[in-house]
Structures are given as C-alpha cells and as structure tokens.
Amino acid sequence: MSFNKIDKQLLDSLIDPEELYQNAPCGYLSFLPDGTIIKVNKTLANWLGFSAEELLYETKFTDLISKGFRFQNQTDTEVILAGYQAYGTDFFKELKGMFAFSLFDEKAGQTFLVRDELGIKPLYYYAESSELYFASEVKAFKAFDPNWKENKEWPIYFLSFGFIPEPYTTLAGVYNLPKGHYLIWDHVKQQRTIQKFAADYPTTKKINETEAVSNTKTNLDKAVKRHLISDAPIGVFLSGGIDSSLLSLIANEQNAQTINTVSINFNEPEFSEQHYQEIIAEQIQSKHISYTVTAKDFEENIAQIFQDMDQPSNDGINSWFVNKVAKENGLKAVLSGIGADELFGGYPSFKRHSIIKALQKAPRFILRLAKYLPNDKLKRISFLAYKNPIGEYLFLRGFYTPNVVSQLLGVTEKQVEKLLSQYPIHKEIEKLSAEDRISWFETNLYMQNQLLKDTDYMSMAHGVEVRVPFLDQDVVSAAQELPTKSRFSQQPKSLLIAAYRKLLPEAIWNRPKKGFTFPFQQWFKHYQPMLNETHYQGNIEALALLEQFKSGKLHWSKLFAVYQVFYRARQK
C-alpha cells in the first residue's frame, strides 16, 4: 500500500511528514519530540511501522543488551526490531501495553501484523487476491480506493448490537485483527495465517479477601505509575465516578507534579456530576479543567464528529468532546477509567445472571415469542432462544430484534437470525461462572467493540493519547484469577472500594452509579436532520420509530442507530 495515498487521512492528528521511505534498504522511521523524522539505516533487514502509545518490555531489554544489541535511542522501534531478531515471534508475548504494529522481514519474505493482548489499539487488514493492505482506521481503505465495496451485512450487525462487532467492518474483506494475535503474510506464497500469542484466560486461584484487596491495590498502583510516564503534559479524565476518581487520587500520590484533571459538565443539572468532580479536584489540588458542553456545542460540532467517526457508533460523541477539551488545554496524554466496570462488576448486567438462568429454563419456542411483546426490553428475551451464548449478550445489551431489523433493512428475518446465531464466540466462555461470564461479555463485546473503538478514533481525531491503567495486563490477569465471590458482590466494585477505602471519599462510592452520559434525549429532539422524515426514504418501520422517539417512548440511541444507517446509505 502506498503511504502517500493514505498519510493525509491517517496522520492528520499527528504530523505532516514531507517524505516517507519506501523500499528502503532497511531500517525504520522514528520521530523526535518536535515531529522531525529520524531516518535510520540498520543492519537488520526489517521494517517496522506501528501505533504504540504505551509499550513495555522490561523482561527482555537487559537480555537483548547482553546479546550484543546496542540501542541509539532505546525507542520502542529499536527494541521491537532487536527483540524480533533475537527471539522471533516469541518476542511478541513479552510486550505489554497498547500497540499495533507491522513488521516486514525482508530475508524471510514475510510481513507480520501484531495487535496488543487487550485489543486497546485497532489494526485493520485486507489479505485477499494476492494483496495485503492494513491500517489503523477503516476509512484509510476508502482513501486508498474510493470505490472499495461495502460489507452488505454491517447494518444487520450494527442495528442488532449497537456497534459492528469484531472482526467485521463496514467494508468487504476488511477485518480487525483479533487481539493478542499476529498475522503472517507470506509474500512468496501470497497467503496469510493468523496465530495467537496472548495467554489463555487464567485459572481461578484460591485467595482470601485480605490478599485479594492487597493484590488489587498493588497492581493498580503500579499500573497507574507506569501509565504516567510521559515526555508531554498528561492528565486524567475525571467524571466524578469511582473509576476516574481513583485514577486521579492514585496519580496524585504517584506524581510529584500537580495533576491535570479534565471534566465535562452540562447546564442540565440531572446530568452534571460537577459536585463530585470538585470533591476530588479539591482533595488533590489538581489543575482542574471543567468545560460545560451545551446543546449549541453539540449542533455546531456534530458534522465534524460524523467525519471523525471511523465506524458507525452510538457512543463516541462524549469521547469526542472530552478529548477536544484536553487538546485545547495542551494535554497530549490522558488516563481513562475504561475497564474498571467490566473487571470489577460495575454494570447493572452483573445482577441479571439469575434472570438469564431462570428464563433459559423456558422452552425455546416460548422465548422466541417474546419478540412480539410491546415492551422494547422484553423483546430481547427472544435472544435467549439462541444456542449460541451471543444470545445472552444480546439479551443484556442488544438493540433491535431480528424481526425489526428485517423490516428496517428489507432483508428476511431468517437472514438476520442466521447471521447473529453464527457469530463466533470463544469457547473459553463455557468454563466461566455466571458473573465471570458477564464480565467476559462486557469486556470482549461491549468494551472491545464500543468503548475502546470509539475512544481510539475520537482521541486520535484530536491528537490525544488515551491510556487505560485498568487494562494493564497485570491488573487484568490478577483480577480474572480472583474467586468470583472476591471480585463480584452485591455492591458494584466492592473490591476496588475496599482496596482504596482510606483514599476514596465516601461521597464518591456510596451513591448510585450514574455513568458518563450526555443529555442526548433532549438534544436530539432538536436535531432536525434526525427528525426529518424524508431522511428515512419512506421506510415504514423507521418512520414508526421516529414517532416513538418524538413521543418520548424510544431511547435516543435506538433512533440514532437507524439514522446512521440511512445517513451512510446517502454517502455512497
């Protein structure tokens, strides 16, 4: 793939290099802090290109030096190339942090695409018809070929899940590389293979409550300290909830300098968490940045937000605004609390496993009839008729049932049912307890496909690097090894609260979970493009949903999903 055809599309938030080496003898490109390109030739016949905001490799760095490797700048690029030469693909499992990179081994005639173990960074590829293309955003493929064919099934996935689940995308043949995997492209045979390097889901360990609390605190403290390492100004997204408050408090203890905290507020008091944000900001005496997002801000920026939205989404607008505020205040990196709810039972879904178990005792034909119920949430009971565990997730978080999707898209209900029931789910879920099973769903489906994906492209649109300490590999593996009763209880995130009870004010943790949400239900009622009936091209089901939204009977996200499908159809 030619860099020149896609560099403007992908590097608009980074730098604008005057030239990029192609078919060079060997080596790599690196960047100085001011954006200057360092052109380096090495004896290694390897090429490397990557997106790695936070990459760690301590366990092998000393070994590489002992093997005779010398490093000019000790950059990630140098270490990865040396590590690959010394250990081959075994070196990939030594890497920690968030990364996605490509490595070309000229001698072997192979290109490797590698994605981090937690899938924090995306890596899209097309490997068919003797050609390999890859990029960090799907829209790069369209920049390379404006006539790239569309994946005709993406609207089915999007209207069913509320996002497009990995590995699928809006484009035909373009997939997201599975997390913790690497792709090998053989340039001689012109074929690909995909292999896993990530560790399997850990086995539960016998550990008492005191050890669980102590280990959780130790691992998270270390993770925050690692994620604070930066040559540029760094901050914390502070929503006022448990997760972001904890990160702010820990960062303040770990950092000698004053911490920057970034918060979003609203004129609508029922959505504003300003009181709780100020409790934390005052406690740590942070340099607090608070911005009030208004309906006018939303209307003025929604067109740009759509442009920056790499894939259809119902959850990226809030990320766009908070990253915009961070960028405008000079921050280059920010810590986010993503991952805490999924790992430590913060969502309401963790209390619904008993409901799932009870409903699944009913005959499947009875469960299927639920799709005809008038209540939107009750319709989702029909998903529990699936033999595939994906039905459990769709019951918890699904959007539209197949009968509604078929009417919106003009496809048969059977087509929708077949696509959803055959969605690939890893077999590791079968051995998990009920609560761990929900954690798996929330981590590998909702967080993976919604939160991380949205955060990546919305932060990159502003040139801000979002770091996620709760998804540090040590934090994740240690949490997953805990007994169910230690990790999950009646009180959401009780383990985190116990670990930091002396540090975290009771006003933060002893209250109902609110979540970082915008007043979209009100704002979208004044967003004329979504309210315009002609936008829906006479689709009877879409117009019926529009009327439900106008009368207050439909959640904004449900109509917004339909709006995006028709919006993208108009962009063809």
Coordinates of C-alpha atoms in Angstrom, one line a residue:
M1 CA 0.0 0.0 0.0
S2 CA 1.3 3.4 -0.9
F3 CA 1.9 5.6 2.2
N4 CA 1.4 8.8 0.2
K5 CA -2.2 7.9 -0.6
I6 CA -3.2 7.4 3.0
D7 CA -0.8 9.6 5.1
K8 CA -3.1 12.6 5.0
Q9 CA -6.0 10.5 6.1
L10 CA -4.2 8.8 9.0
L11 CA -1.6 11.4 10.1
D12 CA -3.8 14.5 10.2
S13 CA -3.8 14.3 14.0
L14 CA -0.1 13.6 14.3
I15 CA 2.5 15.2 11.9
D16 CA 2.7 16.0 8.2
P17 CA 5.9 14.4 7.1
E18 CA 7.5 15.7 3.9
E19 CA 8.5 12.2 2.8
L20 CA 8.3 8.6 3.9
Y21 CA 10.8 5.9 2.8
Q22 CA 9.5 3.1 0.7
N23 CA 11.5 0.1 -0.5
A24 CA 14.5 1.5 1.5
P25 CA 17.5 -0.8 2.1
C26 CA 16.4 -1.5 5.7
G27 CA 15.6 0.3 8.9
Y28 CA 12.7 2.4 10.2
L29 CA 11.3 5.9 10.7
S30 CA 11.3 7.5 14.1
F31 CA 10.1 10.9 15.3
L32 CA 11.7 13.4 17.5
P33 CA 9.6 15.3 20.0
D34 CA 9.2 18.2 17.6
G35 CA 7.9 15.9 14.9
T36 CA 11.1 15.6 12.9
I37 CA 11.7 12.3 11.2
I38 CA 14.8 10.4 12.1
K39 CA 15.9 8.3 9.1
V40 CA 17.9 5.3 10.4
N41 CA 19.6 2.5 8.5
K42 CA 20.3 -0.6 10.4
T43 CA 22.0 -3.9 9.7
L44 CA 18.6 -5.6 10.4
A45 CA 16.8 -6.3 7.1
N46 CA 13.5 -5.5 8.8
W47 CA 10.9 -2.7 8.5
L48 CA 8.6 -1.6 11.3
G49 CA 5.6 0.7 11.5
F50 CA 3.4 1.0 14.5
S51 CA 1.0 2.8 16.7
A52 CA 2.1 2.3 20.3
E53 CA 1.3 4.8 22.9
E54 CA 2.5 2.8 25.9
L55 CA 4.7 -0.1 25.3
L56 CA 6.7 -2.1 27.9
Y57 CA 9.3 -4.8 27.5
E58 CA 11.4 -4.8 30.7
T59 CA 11.8 -8.5 31.0
K60 CA 13.8 -8.9 27.8
F61 CA 15.6 -5.5 27.4
T62 CA 18.5 -6.5 29.6
D63 CA 18.8 -9.8 27.8
L64 CA 19.0 -8.0 24.4
I65 CA 21.9 -5.9 25.7
S66 CA 23.7 -9.0 26.9
K67 CA 23.3 -10.5 23.5
G68 CA 25.2 -7.6 22.0
F69 CA 22.4 -5.3 20.8
R70 CA 23.1 -1.6 21.1
F71 CA 20.4 1.0 21.1
Q72 CA 20.8 4.5 19.8
N73 CA 17.7 6.0 21.5
Q74 CA 16.1 3.0 23.3
T75 CA 12.9 3.6 21.3
D76 CA 10.1 1.1 21.0
T77 CA 11.0 0.7 17.4
E78 CA 14.6 -0.3 18.1
V79 CA 13.7 -2.7 20.9
I80 CA 11.0 -4.5 18.8
L81 CA 13.3 -5.0 15.9
A82 CA 16.1 -6.3 18.1
G83 CA 13.7 -8.5 20.0
Y84 CA 12.3 -10.0 16.8
Q85 CA 15.8 -10.7 15.5
A86 CA 16.8 -12.4 18.8
Y87 CA 13.6 -14.3 19.6
G88 CA 11.4 -14.3 16.5
T89 CA 7.7 -14.2 17.1
D90 CA 8.1 -15.4 20.7
F91 CA 9.1 -11.8 21.5
F92 CA 5.5 -10.6 20.8
K93 CA 4.3 -12.2 24.1
E94 CA 6.9 -10.2 26.0
L95 CA 5.3 -6.9 25.0
K96 CA 2.9 -5.1 27.4
G97 CA 0.8 -2.1 26.9
M98 CA -1.2 -0.9 24.0
F99 CA 0.2 -1.3 20.5
A100 CA -0.5 -2.3 16.9
F101 CA 2.4 -2.7 14.5
S102 CA 3.6 -4.2 11.3
L103 CA 7.0 -5.8 10.8
F104 CA 8.5 -6.7 7.4
D105 CA 11.2 -9.4 7.5
E106 CA 12.8 -9.0 4.1
K107 CA 15.0 -12.1 4.4
A108 CA 12.1 -14.4 5.2
G109 CA 9.8 -12.6 2.7
Q110 CA 7.1 -12.1 5.4
T111 CA 5.1 -9.3 6.9
F112 CA 3.8 -9.5 10.4
L113 CA 0.8 -7.6 11.8
V114 CA 0.7 -7.6 15.6
R115 CA -2.1 -6.4 17.9
D116 CA -1.9 -6.0 21.7
E117 CA -3.3 -8.6 24.1
L118 CA -6.2 -6.5 25.3
G119 CA -7.1 -5.0 21.8
I120 CA -6.7 -1.5 23.0
K121 CA -5.4 -0.4 19.6
P122 CA -7.2 -1.5 16.4
L123 CA -5.4 -3.0 13.4
Y124 CA -7.4 -3.5 10.3
Y125 CA -6.3 -5.6 7.3
Y126 CA -7.3 -6.9 3.9
A127 CA -5.5 -10.0 2.8
E128 CA -7.1 -11.5 -0.3
S129 CA -6.3 -11.8 -4.1
S130 CA -2.5 -11.8 -3.5
E131 CA -2.7 -8.4 -1.8
L132 CA -2.1 -7.2 1.7
Y133 CA -3.5 -3.9 3.0
F134 CA -3.5 -2.7 6.6
A135 CA -4.3 0.5 8.5
S136 CA -5.3 1.8 11.9
E137 CA -8.6 3.1 10.6
V138 CA -11.1 1.6 8.2
K139 CA -11.5 4.9 6.3
A140 CA -7.9 4.6 5.2
F141 CA -9.0 1.8 2.8
K142 CA -11.6 4.1 1.2
A143 CA -8.9 6.8 0.9
F144 CA -6.8 4.3 -1.0
D145 CA -9.7 3.1 -3.1
P146 CA -12.9 5.3 -3.0
N147 CA -14.8 2.5 -4.7
W148 CA -14.0 -0.1 -2.1
K149 CA -17.0 -2.4 -1.9
E150 CA -19.2 -2.3 1.2
N151 CA -19.8 -5.2 3.6
K152 CA -23.5 -5.6 3.0
E153 CA -24.0 -7.3 6.4
W154 CA -22.7 -4.4 8.6
P155 CA -26.1 -2.8 9.0
I156 CA -27.5 -6.0 10.4
Y157 CA -24.8 -6.2 13.0
F158 CA -25.0 -2.5 13.8
L159 CA -28.7 -2.5 14.4
S160 CA -28.6 -5.7 16.4
F161 CA -25.6 -4.9 18.6
G162 CA -25.5 -1.0 18.6
F163 CA -21.9 -1.4 17.1
I164 CA -20.2 -3.5 14.5
P165 CA -18.6 -6.4 16.4
E166 CA -15.1 -7.6 15.6
P167 CA -13.8 -8.8 13.3
Y168 CA -16.3 -7.2 10.9
T169 CA -16.2 -3.7 9.5
T170 CA -18.3 -1.6 7.0
L171 CA -16.0 -2.7 4.2
A172 CA -16.0 -6.1 2.3
G173 CA -12.9 -8.2 3.2
V174 CA -11.6 -5.7 5.7
Y175 CA -11.3 -7.2 9.2
N176 CA -10.0 -6.2 12.6
L177 CA -7.1 -8.5 13.6
P178 CA -8.1 -10.4 16.8
K179 CA -6.5 -9.0 19.9
G180 CA -3.4 -10.9 21.2
H181 CA -2.8 -12.3 17.7
Y182 CA -0.4 -11.7 14.8
L183 CA -1.0 -12.2 11.1
I184 CA 1.8 -13.6 8.9
W185 CA 1.7 -12.6 5.2
D186 CA 3.9 -14.8 3.0
H187 CA 5.0 -12.7 0.0
V188 CA 6.1 -15.7 -1.9
K189 CA 3.0 -17.9 -1.4
Q190 CA 0.8 -14.8 -1.2
Q191 CA -1.3 -16.2 1.6
R192 CA -1.9 -15.4 5.3
T193 CA -2.1 -17.2 8.5
I194 CA -3.2 -15.8 11.9
Q195 CA -1.7 -17.1 15.2
K196 CA -2.3 -16.3 18.8
F197 CA 0.4 -15.1 21.2
A198 CA -1.7 -13.9 24.1
A199 CA -2.1 -16.1 27.2
D200 CA -5.3 -18.1 27.7
Y201 CA -8.0 -16.9 30.3
P202 CA -6.3 -17.5 33.7
T203 CA -7.4 -20.2 36.1
T204 CA -9.0 -19.1 39.3
K205 CA -6.7 -19.1 42.3
K206 CA -7.5 -19.8 45.9
I207 CA -7.0 -16.5 47.7
N208 CA -8.5 -14.9 50.8
E209 CA -10.3 -11.5 50.9
T210 CA -7.3 -9.7 52.5
E211 CA -4.9 -10.9 49.8
A212 CA -7.5 -10.0 47.1
V213 CA -7.7 -6.4 48.4
S214 CA -4.0 -6.1 48.8
N215 CA -3.1 -7.5 45.4
T216 CA -5.7 -5.3 43.6
K217 CA -4.2 -2.2 45.2
T218 CA -0.6 -3.2 44.5
N219 CA -1.3 -4.0 40.8
L220 CA -3.3 -0.9 40.1
D221 CA -0.8 1.4 41.9
K222 CA 2.0 0.0 39.7
A223 CA -0.2 0.3 36.6
V224 CA -1.0 4.0 37.2
K225 CA 2.7 4.7 37.8
R226 CA 3.7 3.1 34.5
H227 CA 0.9 4.9 32.6
L228 CA 2.0 8.3 34.0
I229 CA 5.4 8.1 32.2
S230 CA 5.3 10.8 29.6
D231 CA 7.5 13.5 28.0
A232 CA 4.4 15.5 27.3
P233 CA 1.7 17.1 29.5
I234 CA -0.6 14.4 30.9
G235 CA -3.9 14.4 32.7
V236 CA -6.8 12.3 33.9
F237 CA -10.4 12.3 32.6
L238 CA -12.4 13.0 35.8
S239 CA -16.1 12.2 35.5
G240 CA -16.8 12.1 39.3
G241 CA -17.4 8.4 39.4
I242 CA -15.4 5.7 41.3
D243 CA -13.0 4.8 38.4
S244 CA -11.8 8.2 37.3
S245 CA -11.7 9.5 40.9
L246 CA -9.5 6.6 41.9
L247 CA -7.1 7.2 39.0
S248 CA -6.9 10.9 39.9
L249 CA -6.2 10.1 43.6
I250 CA -3.6 7.4 42.7
A251 CA -1.9 9.6 40.1
N252 CA -1.6 12.4 42.6
E253 CA 0.2 10.1 45.0
Q254 CA 2.5 8.7 42.3
N255 CA 3.4 12.1 40.7
A256 CA 5.4 14.8 42.2
Q257 CA 3.9 17.4 39.9
T258 CA 0.4 18.8 40.0
I259 CA -2.0 16.5 38.2
N260 CA -4.3 17.9 35.4
T261 CA -7.9 16.7 35.7
V262 CA -10.4 17.2 32.8
S263 CA -14.1 17.2 33.3
I264 CA -17.3 17.7 31.2
N265 CA -20.4 19.3 32.6
F266 CA -23.9 20.3 31.4
N267 CA -26.4 23.0 32.0
E268 CA -28.9 20.2 32.6
P269 CA -28.4 19.6 36.4
E270 CA -29.6 15.9 36.3
F271 CA -26.7 15.0 34.1
S272 CA -23.9 17.1 35.7
E273 CA -21.5 15.5 38.1
Q274 CA -19.7 18.7 38.9
H275 CA -20.1 18.4 42.6
Y276 CA -18.3 15.1 42.8
Q277 CA -15.6 16.2 40.4
E278 CA -14.8 19.2 42.6
I279 CA -14.6 17.0 45.7
I280 CA -11.7 15.1 44.1
A281 CA -10.1 18.1 42.4
E282 CA -10.0 20.0 45.7
Q283 CA -8.7 17.0 47.6
I284 CA -5.7 16.6 45.3
Q285 CA -5.4 20.3 44.4
S286 CA -5.3 19.4 40.7
K287 CA -5.1 21.8 37.9
H288 CA -8.8 21.3 37.1
I289 CA -10.2 21.9 33.7
S290 CA -14.0 21.9 33.6
Y291 CA -16.0 22.6 30.4
T292 CA -19.7 22.9 30.0
V293 CA -21.0 21.2 26.8
T294 CA -24.2 22.8 25.6
A295 CA -26.8 21.8 23.0
K296 CA -25.3 24.5 20.8
D297 CA -21.9 22.9 21.0
F298 CA -23.5 19.6 20.0
E299 CA -25.3 21.1 17.0
E300 CA -22.2 23.1 15.8
N301 CA -19.8 20.1 16.0
I302 CA -22.0 17.1 15.1
A303 CA -20.9 17.3 11.4
Q304 CA -17.3 17.1 12.3
I305 CA -18.0 14.3 14.8
F306 CA -19.6 12.3 12.0
Q307 CA -16.5 12.9 9.8
D308 CA -14.2 11.7 12.6
M309 CA -16.3 8.6 13.3
D310 CA -14.4 5.8 11.6
Q311 CA -17.2 3.3 12.0
P312 CA -20.9 3.8 13.0
S313 CA -21.3 4.2 16.7
N314 CA -23.8 5.3 19.4
D315 CA -21.2 6.1 22.0
G316 CA -18.4 8.2 20.5
I317 CA -19.8 11.7 20.9
N318 CA -18.9 12.1 24.6
S319 CA -15.3 10.9 23.9
W320 CA -15.0 13.4 21.1
F321 CA -15.8 16.3 23.3
V322 CA -13.7 15.4 26.3
N323 CA -10.7 14.8 24.0
K324 CA -11.3 18.1 22.4
V325 CA -11.2 19.9 25.7
A326 CA -8.0 18.0 26.6
K327 CA -6.3 19.0 23.4
E328 CA -7.3 22.7 23.7
N329 CA -5.7 22.7 27.1
G330 CA -2.4 21.4 25.9
L331 CA -2.6 17.8 27.1
K332 CA -1.1 15.1 24.9
A333 CA -1.9 12.1 27.1
V334 CA -4.8 11.4 29.4
L335 CA -5.7 8.5 31.7
S336 CA -9.2 7.0 31.4
G337 CA -11.1 4.6 33.7
I338 CA -12.2 2.3 30.9
G339 CA -12.1 -1.4 32.1
A340 CA -13.0 -1.0 35.7
D341 CA -16.7 -1.7 35.3
E342 CA -16.0 -4.7 33.2
L343 CA -13.4 -6.2 35.5
F344 CA -15.0 -5.4 38.9
G345 CA -18.7 -5.7 38.3
G346 CA -19.8 -2.1 37.9
Y347 CA -22.6 -2.6 35.4
P348 CA -26.3 -3.5 36.3
S349 CA -25.8 -6.5 34.0
F350 CA -23.8 -8.3 36.7
K351 CA -27.0 -8.6 38.8
R352 CA -29.0 -10.2 35.9
H353 CA -27.3 -13.5 35.6
S354 CA -30.0 -15.1 37.8
I355 CA -32.7 -13.7 35.4
I356 CA -30.9 -15.3 32.5
K357 CA -30.7 -18.6 34.2
A358 CA -34.4 -18.6 35.1
L359 CA -35.6 -17.6 31.6
Q360 CA -33.4 -20.2 29.9
K361 CA -35.4 -22.9 31.6
A362 CA -38.4 -22.0 29.4
P363 CA -38.9 -23.8 26.0
R364 CA -37.2 -22.1 23.1
F365 CA -40.4 -21.6 21.2
I366 CA -41.8 -19.7 24.1
L367 CA -38.7 -17.5 24.3
R368 CA -38.9 -16.8 20.5
L369 CA -42.5 -15.4 21.0
A370 CA -41.1 -12.6 23.2
K371 CA -40.2 -10.7 20.0
Y372 CA -43.9 -9.8 19.7
L373 CA -44.1 -8.2 23.1
P374 CA -44.8 -4.4 23.1
N375 CA -42.0 -3.5 25.6
D376 CA -38.7 -2.9 23.9
K377 CA -36.6 -4.6 26.7
L378 CA -38.9 -7.6 26.9
K379 CA -38.5 -8.2 23.2
R380 CA -34.9 -9.1 23.9
I381 CA -35.9 -12.2 25.8
S382 CA -36.2 -13.8 22.4
F383 CA -32.4 -13.7 22.0
L384 CA -32.2 -16.3 24.8
A385 CA -33.6 -18.9 22.4
Y386 CA -30.2 -18.9 20.7
K387 CA -27.9 -21.9 21.4
N388 CA -25.0 -19.5 20.8
P389 CA -24.0 -17.7 24.0
I390 CA -24.2 -14.5 22.0
G391 CA -27.9 -14.6 22.7
E392 CA -27.1 -13.9 26.4
Y393 CA -25.2 -10.7 25.5
L394 CA -27.9 -9.5 23.1
F395 CA -30.5 -10.1 25.9
L396 CA -28.4 -7.8 28.1
R397 CA -27.3 -5.1 25.7
G398 CA -28.9 -5.8 22.3
F399 CA -30.6 -3.1 20.2
Y400 CA -33.2 -4.3 17.8
T401 CA -34.6 -7.9 17.5
P402 CA -34.3 -9.7 14.1
N403 CA -38.0 -9.0 13.1
V404 CA -37.4 -5.3 13.5
V405 CA -34.0 -5.3 11.8
S406 CA -35.5 -7.2 8.8
Q407 CA -38.2 -4.5 8.4
L408 CA -35.7 -1.7 8.6
L409 CA -33.3 -3.2 6.1
G410 CA -35.6 -5.1 3.7
V411 CA -33.9 -8.4 4.4
T412 CA -35.6 -11.6 5.7
E413 CA -35.8 -12.3 9.4
K414 CA -34.2 -15.6 8.7
Q415 CA -31.1 -13.9 7.3
V416 CA -30.7 -11.8 10.4
E417 CA -31.2 -14.8 12.7
K418 CA -28.7 -16.9 10.9
L419 CA -26.0 -14.1 11.0
L420 CA -26.4 -13.5 14.7
S421 CA -26.7 -17.1 15.8
Q422 CA -23.5 -17.9 13.9
Y423 CA -21.4 -15.1 15.4
P424 CA -18.2 -16.6 16.7
I425 CA -17.8 -16.8 20.5
H426 CA -14.6 -18.1 22.1
K427 CA -15.0 -21.5 23.8
E428 CA -13.3 -20.2 26.9
I429 CA -16.6 -18.7 28.0
E430 CA -18.1 -22.2 28.6
K431 CA -16.0 -22.8 31.7
L432 CA -16.7 -19.5 33.4
S433 CA -19.1 -18.8 36.3
A434 CA -22.2 -16.7 35.8
E435 CA -20.6 -13.5 36.9
D436 CA -17.3 -14.1 35.1
R437 CA -19.4 -14.9 32.0
I438 CA -21.0 -11.5 32.1
S439 CA -17.6 -9.9 32.7
W440 CA -16.4 -11.7 29.6
F441 CA -19.3 -10.3 27.6
E442 CA -18.8 -6.8 28.9
T443 CA -15.0 -6.9 28.2
N444 CA -14.9 -8.7 24.9
L445 CA -18.0 -7.4 23.3
Y446 CA -19.2 -4.1 24.8
M447 CA -15.9 -2.6 25.9
Q448 CA -13.9 -4.1 22.9
N449 CA -16.3 -3.0 20.2
Q450 CA -17.8 0.1 21.6
L451 CA -15.7 1.9 24.3
L452 CA -12.2 1.1 23.1
K453 CA -13.0 1.6 19.4
D454 CA -14.8 4.9 20.0
T455 CA -12.1 6.2 22.3
D456 CA -9.4 5.4 19.8
Y457 CA -10.7 7.2 16.8
M458 CA -12.2 10.1 18.8
S459 CA -8.9 10.7 20.7
M460 CA -6.8 10.3 17.5
A461 CA -9.0 12.9 15.8
H462 CA -7.7 15.4 18.4
G463 CA -4.1 14.0 18.6
V464 CA -4.6 12.9 22.2
E465 CA -3.3 9.7 23.6
V466 CA -5.8 7.9 25.9
R467 CA -4.2 5.5 28.4
V468 CA -6.2 2.8 30.3
P469 CA -4.5 1.7 33.5
F470 CA -7.3 -0.7 34.4
L471 CA -6.5 -2.6 31.2
D472 CA -2.8 -3.1 32.2
Q473 CA -2.1 -6.8 31.7
D474 CA -1.1 -7.4 35.3
V475 CA -4.3 -5.7 36.6
V476 CA -6.5 -7.7 34.2
S477 CA -4.9 -11.1 34.8
A478 CA -4.8 -10.7 38.5
A479 CA -8.5 -9.7 38.6
Q480 CA -9.5 -12.6 36.4
E481 CA -7.7 -15.0 38.7
L482 CA -9.7 -14.0 41.7
P483 CA -12.5 -16.2 43.1
T484 CA -16.0 -15.0 41.9
K485 CA -17.1 -14.0 45.5
S486 CA -14.0 -11.8 45.9
R487 CA -14.4 -10.0 42.6
F488 CA -18.1 -9.6 42.5
S489 CA -20.6 -8.8 45.2
Q490 CA -24.0 -7.1 45.7
Q491 CA -22.2 -3.7 45.9
P492 CA -20.7 -2.8 42.5
K493 CA -16.9 -2.6 42.5
S494 CA -16.7 -3.5 46.2
L495 CA -13.2 -4.9 45.8
L496 CA -11.9 -1.6 44.4
I497 CA -13.7 0.3 47.2
A498 CA -12.2 -1.9 49.8
A499 CA -8.7 -1.5 48.3
Y500 CA -8.9 2.3 48.4
R501 CA -11.3 3.0 51.3
K502 CA -8.8 5.2 53.1
L503 CA -8.2 7.2 49.9
L504 CA -11.6 7.4 48.2
P505 CA -14.2 9.8 49.8
E506 CA -17.4 8.0 50.8
A507 CA -19.4 10.6 48.9
I508 CA -17.9 9.2 45.7
W509 CA -18.5 5.5 46.3
N510 CA -21.6 5.5 48.5
R511 CA -24.1 6.6 45.8
P512 CA -26.0 5.1 42.8
K513 CA -23.9 4.6 39.6
K514 CA -24.7 7.4 37.2
G515 CA -22.4 6.9 34.2
F516 CA -20.8 9.5 31.9
T517 CA -23.8 10.3 29.8
F518 CA -24.9 13.4 27.9
P519 CA -28.4 14.9 27.7
F520 CA -28.9 13.4 24.3
Q521 CA -32.6 12.6 24.8
Q522 CA -33.3 16.3 25.0
W523 CA -30.7 17.4 22.4
F524 CA -31.7 15.0 19.7
K525 CA -35.3 16.2 19.9
H526 CA -34.0 19.5 18.4
Y527 CA -31.6 17.9 15.9
Q528 CA -33.5 18.5 12.7
P529 CA -31.6 16.1 10.3
M530 CA -32.6 13.1 12.5
L531 CA -36.2 14.4 12.8
N532 CA -36.6 14.9 9.1
E533 CA -39.0 12.2 7.8
T534 CA -37.5 12.4 4.2
H535 CA -34.2 11.1 5.6
Y536 CA -35.7 7.7 6.1
Q537 CA -36.8 7.3 2.5
G538 CA -40.3 6.2 3.2
N539 CA -39.3 3.2 5.4
I540 CA -42.4 2.4 7.4
E541 CA -40.6 0.9 10.4
A542 CA -38.1 3.7 10.6
L543 CA -40.9 6.3 10.5
A544 CA -42.8 4.5 13.2
L545 CA -39.6 4.5 15.4
L546 CA -39.2 8.3 14.7
E547 CA -42.7 8.9 16.0
Q548 CA -42.0 6.8 19.1
F549 CA -38.9 8.9 19.7
K550 CA -40.8 12.2 19.3
S551 CA -43.4 11.0 21.8
G552 CA -40.8 10.0 24.3
K553 CA -41.3 6.3 24.0
L554 CA -37.9 5.4 22.4
H555 CA -34.4 5.9 23.7
W556 CA -32.3 8.3 21.6
S557 CA -29.6 5.7 20.8
K558 CA -32.2 3.4 19.1
L559 CA -33.2 6.1 16.6
F560 CA -29.7 7.4 16.3
A561 CA -28.6 3.9 15.1
V562 CA -31.3 3.9 12.4
Y563 CA -30.4 7.5 11.4
Q564 CA -26.7 6.4 10.9
V565 CA -27.7 3.5 8.7
F566 CA -29.7 5.8 6.4
Y567 CA -27.0 8.6 6.7
R568 CA -24.3 6.2 5.4
A569 CA -26.5 5.0 2.6
R570 CA -26.8 8.6 1.4
Q571 CA -23.0 9.0 1.5
K572 CA -22.4 6.2 -1.1

